[in-house]
Amino acid sequence: HVSGQVSLSVEIPQELPSTEVPVKSPCGLFGVWQLKSALDGESPIPIPDSRILTLKLEREGSNSIKMAFKIGNQIRGNAKIVEDHGTSLTIDHGHFLSTRMMPPPDLQPIERLITTKKMTTLSLEDNNTLILSGPELRTEWSHHFRVPEALQSY
């Protein structure tokens, strides 16, 4: 048997904290990027507004980059750095590994572009736009910041 008293004091701030995620300053070529546009040769490929398509770039040692795409499937591979020009890299890559499931129809052209065309250059424009390009493709990516949903109840 327990007896006694308990008191609880709650202070509520006059202003609730913001739910916005602060924008971090981009830091070079590496990090997580979101696809904004894609060209197959001269032909634009539509990017569905309802999808977030990402590329994660990580430096691995002094002359290699891990590349991980999330399109319809997870597509991963490594690229060798042939030349480092500071804000651009000349790269060479082999085949990419994929989870190999059939992506939704609206993502098939993008996934086909990424898995079948040679990528030779990674460059950074205005410290905000990553350009991944090659002889037959050009893609533009912006920094991707995950925005968590605001807590509605608990």
CSV table of C-alpha atoms in Angstrom, one decimal:
chain,number,residue,atom,x,y,z
A,1,HIS,CA,0.0,0.0,0.0
A,2,VAL,CA,1.4,3.4,-1.1
A,3,SER,CA,0.1,6.8,0.0
A,4,GLY,CA,1.3,10.3,-0.5
A,5,GLN,CA,0.9,13.3,-2.8
A,6,VAL,CA,2.1,14.2,-6.2
A,7,SER,CA,2.3,17.6,-7.8
A,8,LEU,CA,2.7,18.3,-11.5
A,9,SER,CA,3.7,21.6,-13.0
A,10,VAL,CA,3.5,22.1,-16.8
A,11,GLU,CA,4.9,25.2,-18.5
A,12,ILE,CA,3.6,25.9,-22.0
A,13,PRO,CA,5.6,28.2,-24.2
A,14,GLN,CA,3.7,31.2,-25.6
A,15,GLU,CA,5.0,30.3,-29.1
A,16,LEU,CA,5.1,26.8,-30.4
A,17,PRO,CA,8.4,25.7,-32.0
A,18,SER,CA,8.6,25.7,-35.8
A,19,THR,CA,8.0,22.5,-37.8
A,20,GLU,CA,10.3,23.7,-40.6
A,21,VAL,CA,13.6,22.0,-41.1
A,22,PRO,CA,16.4,24.5,-41.3
A,23,VAL,CA,18.1,24.4,-44.7
A,24,LYS,CA,21.7,23.3,-44.4
A,25,SER,CA,24.4,24.9,-46.6
A,26,PRO,CA,25.4,22.4,-49.3
A,27,CYS,CA,28.8,20.9,-49.0
A,28,GLY,CA,30.2,19.9,-52.3
A,29,LEU,CA,29.3,17.0,-54.6
A,30,PHE,CA,28.6,14.5,-51.8
A,31,GLY,CA,25.3,13.9,-50.0
A,32,VAL,CA,21.8,13.1,-51.0
A,33,TRP,CA,20.3,14.7,-54.2
A,34,GLN,CA,16.8,14.8,-55.6
A,35,LEU,CA,16.3,14.4,-59.4
A,36,LYS,CA,14.8,17.6,-61.0
A,37,SER,CA,15.3,16.9,-64.7
A,38,ALA,CA,16.6,14.3,-67.1
A,39,LEU,CA,17.5,14.3,-70.8
A,40,ASP,CA,18.0,11.1,-72.9
A,41,GLY,CA,20.1,12.6,-75.7
A,42,GLU,CA,18.1,15.7,-76.5
A,43,SER,CA,14.7,14.2,-75.4
A,44,PRO,CA,13.4,15.3,-71.9
A,45,ILE,CA,12.1,12.5,-69.7
A,46,PRO,CA,9.2,13.5,-67.5
A,47,ILE,CA,9.8,13.4,-63.7
A,48,PRO,CA,6.7,12.5,-61.8
A,49,ASP,CA,5.8,15.2,-59.3
A,50,SER,CA,4.4,12.6,-56.8
A,51,ARG,CA,7.8,10.8,-56.5
A,52,ILE,CA,11.1,11.7,-54.8
A,53,LEU,CA,13.9,10.2,-56.9
A,54,THR,CA,17.3,10.3,-55.1
A,55,LEU,CA,21.0,9.8,-55.6
A,56,LYS,CA,23.3,9.4,-52.7
A,57,LEU,CA,27.0,10.1,-53.4
A,58,GLU,CA,29.7,9.0,-50.8
A,59,ARG,CA,33.4,9.3,-51.3
A,60,GLU,CA,35.1,6.0,-50.8
A,61,GLY,CA,38.8,6.4,-50.4
A,62,SER,CA,40.8,8.9,-52.5
A,63,ASN,CA,39.7,7.8,-56.0
A,64,SER,CA,36.3,6.1,-55.7
A,65,ILE,CA,32.6,7.2,-55.2
A,66,LYS,CA,29.7,5.1,-54.0
A,67,MET,CA,26.6,5.9,-56.0
A,68,ALA,CA,23.1,4.8,-54.8
A,69,PHE,CA,20.0,5.7,-56.8
A,70,LYS,CA,16.5,5.3,-55.5
A,71,ILE,CA,14.2,5.4,-58.6
A,72,GLY,CA,11.8,2.5,-58.7
A,73,ASN,CA,14.5,0.1,-57.6
A,74,GLN,CA,17.6,0.6,-55.5
A,75,ILE,CA,20.5,0.9,-58.0
A,76,ARG,CA,24.0,0.8,-56.6
A,77,GLY,CA,27.5,1.0,-58.0
A,78,ASN,CA,30.9,2.5,-57.7
A,79,ALA,CA,32.6,5.0,-59.9
A,80,LYS,CA,36.3,5.6,-60.2
A,81,ILE,CA,37.5,9.2,-60.1
A,82,VAL,CA,39.6,9.7,-63.3
A,83,GLU,CA,40.2,13.5,-62.8
A,84,ASP,CA,39.3,15.8,-59.9
A,85,HIS,CA,38.7,19.4,-60.9
A,86,GLY,CA,37.3,20.7,-57.6
A,87,THR,CA,33.7,21.4,-58.4
A,88,SER,CA,33.6,18.7,-61.1
A,89,LEU,CA,34.8,15.1,-61.5
A,90,THR,CA,35.5,13.0,-64.5
A,91,ILE,CA,34.3,9.5,-63.6
A,92,ASP,CA,34.4,6.0,-65.0
A,93,HIS,CA,31.9,3.3,-63.8
A,94,GLY,CA,31.1,-0.3,-64.5
A,95,HIS,CA,27.7,-2.0,-64.2
A,96,PHE,CA,25.2,-1.0,-61.5
A,97,LEU,CA,23.4,-3.6,-59.3
A,98,SER,CA,19.7,-3.3,-59.0
A,99,THR,CA,16.9,-5.0,-57.0
A,100,ARG,CA,15.5,-5.8,-60.5
A,101,MET,CA,11.9,-5.5,-59.8
A,102,MET,CA,9.6,-4.0,-62.5
A,103,PRO,CA,9.4,-0.3,-61.6
A,104,PRO,CA,6.1,1.5,-62.1
A,105,PRO,CA,5.5,2.6,-65.7
A,106,ASP,CA,6.1,6.3,-65.0
A,107,LEU,CA,9.6,5.4,-63.7
A,108,GLN,CA,10.8,3.0,-66.3
A,109,PRO,CA,12.3,5.6,-68.7
A,110,ILE,CA,14.3,7.2,-65.9
A,111,GLU,CA,15.5,3.8,-64.6
A,112,ARG,CA,16.5,2.7,-68.1
A,113,LEU,CA,18.4,5.9,-68.6
A,114,ILE,CA,20.4,5.5,-65.4
A,115,THR,CA,21.2,1.8,-65.9
A,116,THR,CA,22.0,1.8,-69.7
A,117,LYS,CA,23.8,5.1,-70.4
A,118,LYS,CA,27.4,5.9,-69.6
A,119,MET,CA,27.9,8.7,-67.0
A,120,THR,CA,31.2,10.5,-67.3
A,121,THR,CA,31.0,13.8,-65.4
A,122,LEU,CA,29.7,14.9,-62.0
A,123,SER,CA,29.7,18.7,-61.7
A,124,LEU,CA,28.3,21.3,-59.3
A,125,GLU,CA,26.7,24.5,-60.5
A,126,ASP,CA,26.2,27.4,-58.1
A,127,ASN,CA,26.8,25.0,-55.2
A,128,ASN,CA,23.1,24.0,-55.5
A,129,THR,CA,22.7,21.9,-58.7
A,130,LEU,CA,24.5,18.6,-59.3
A,131,ILE,CA,24.9,17.7,-63.0
A,132,LEU,CA,25.4,14.0,-63.8
A,133,SER,CA,26.1,13.7,-67.5
A,134,GLY,CA,27.6,11.6,-70.2
A,135,PRO,CA,27.6,11.4,-74.0
A,136,GLU,CA,23.9,10.5,-74.2
A,137,LEU,CA,22.4,11.8,-71.0
A,138,ARG,CA,22.2,14.8,-68.7
A,139,THR,CA,20.5,14.8,-65.3
A,140,GLU,CA,20.1,17.7,-62.9
A,141,TRP,CA,19.7,17.2,-59.1
A,142,SER,CA,19.1,19.5,-56.2
A,143,HIS,CA,20.0,18.8,-52.5
A,144,HIS,CA,17.5,16.6,-50.9
A,145,PHE,CA,16.5,17.4,-47.3
A,146,ARG,CA,14.1,14.9,-45.7
A,147,VAL,CA,11.3,16.9,-44.1
A,148,PRO,CA,9.7,14.8,-41.3
A,149,GLU,CA,5.9,15.1,-40.9
A,150,ALA,CA,4.8,17.2,-38.0
A,151,LEU,CA,3.6,15.4,-35.0
A,152,GLN,CA,-0.2,15.6,-34.9
A,153,SER,CA,-1.0,13.6,-31.8
A,154,TYR,CA,0.6,11.4,-29.2
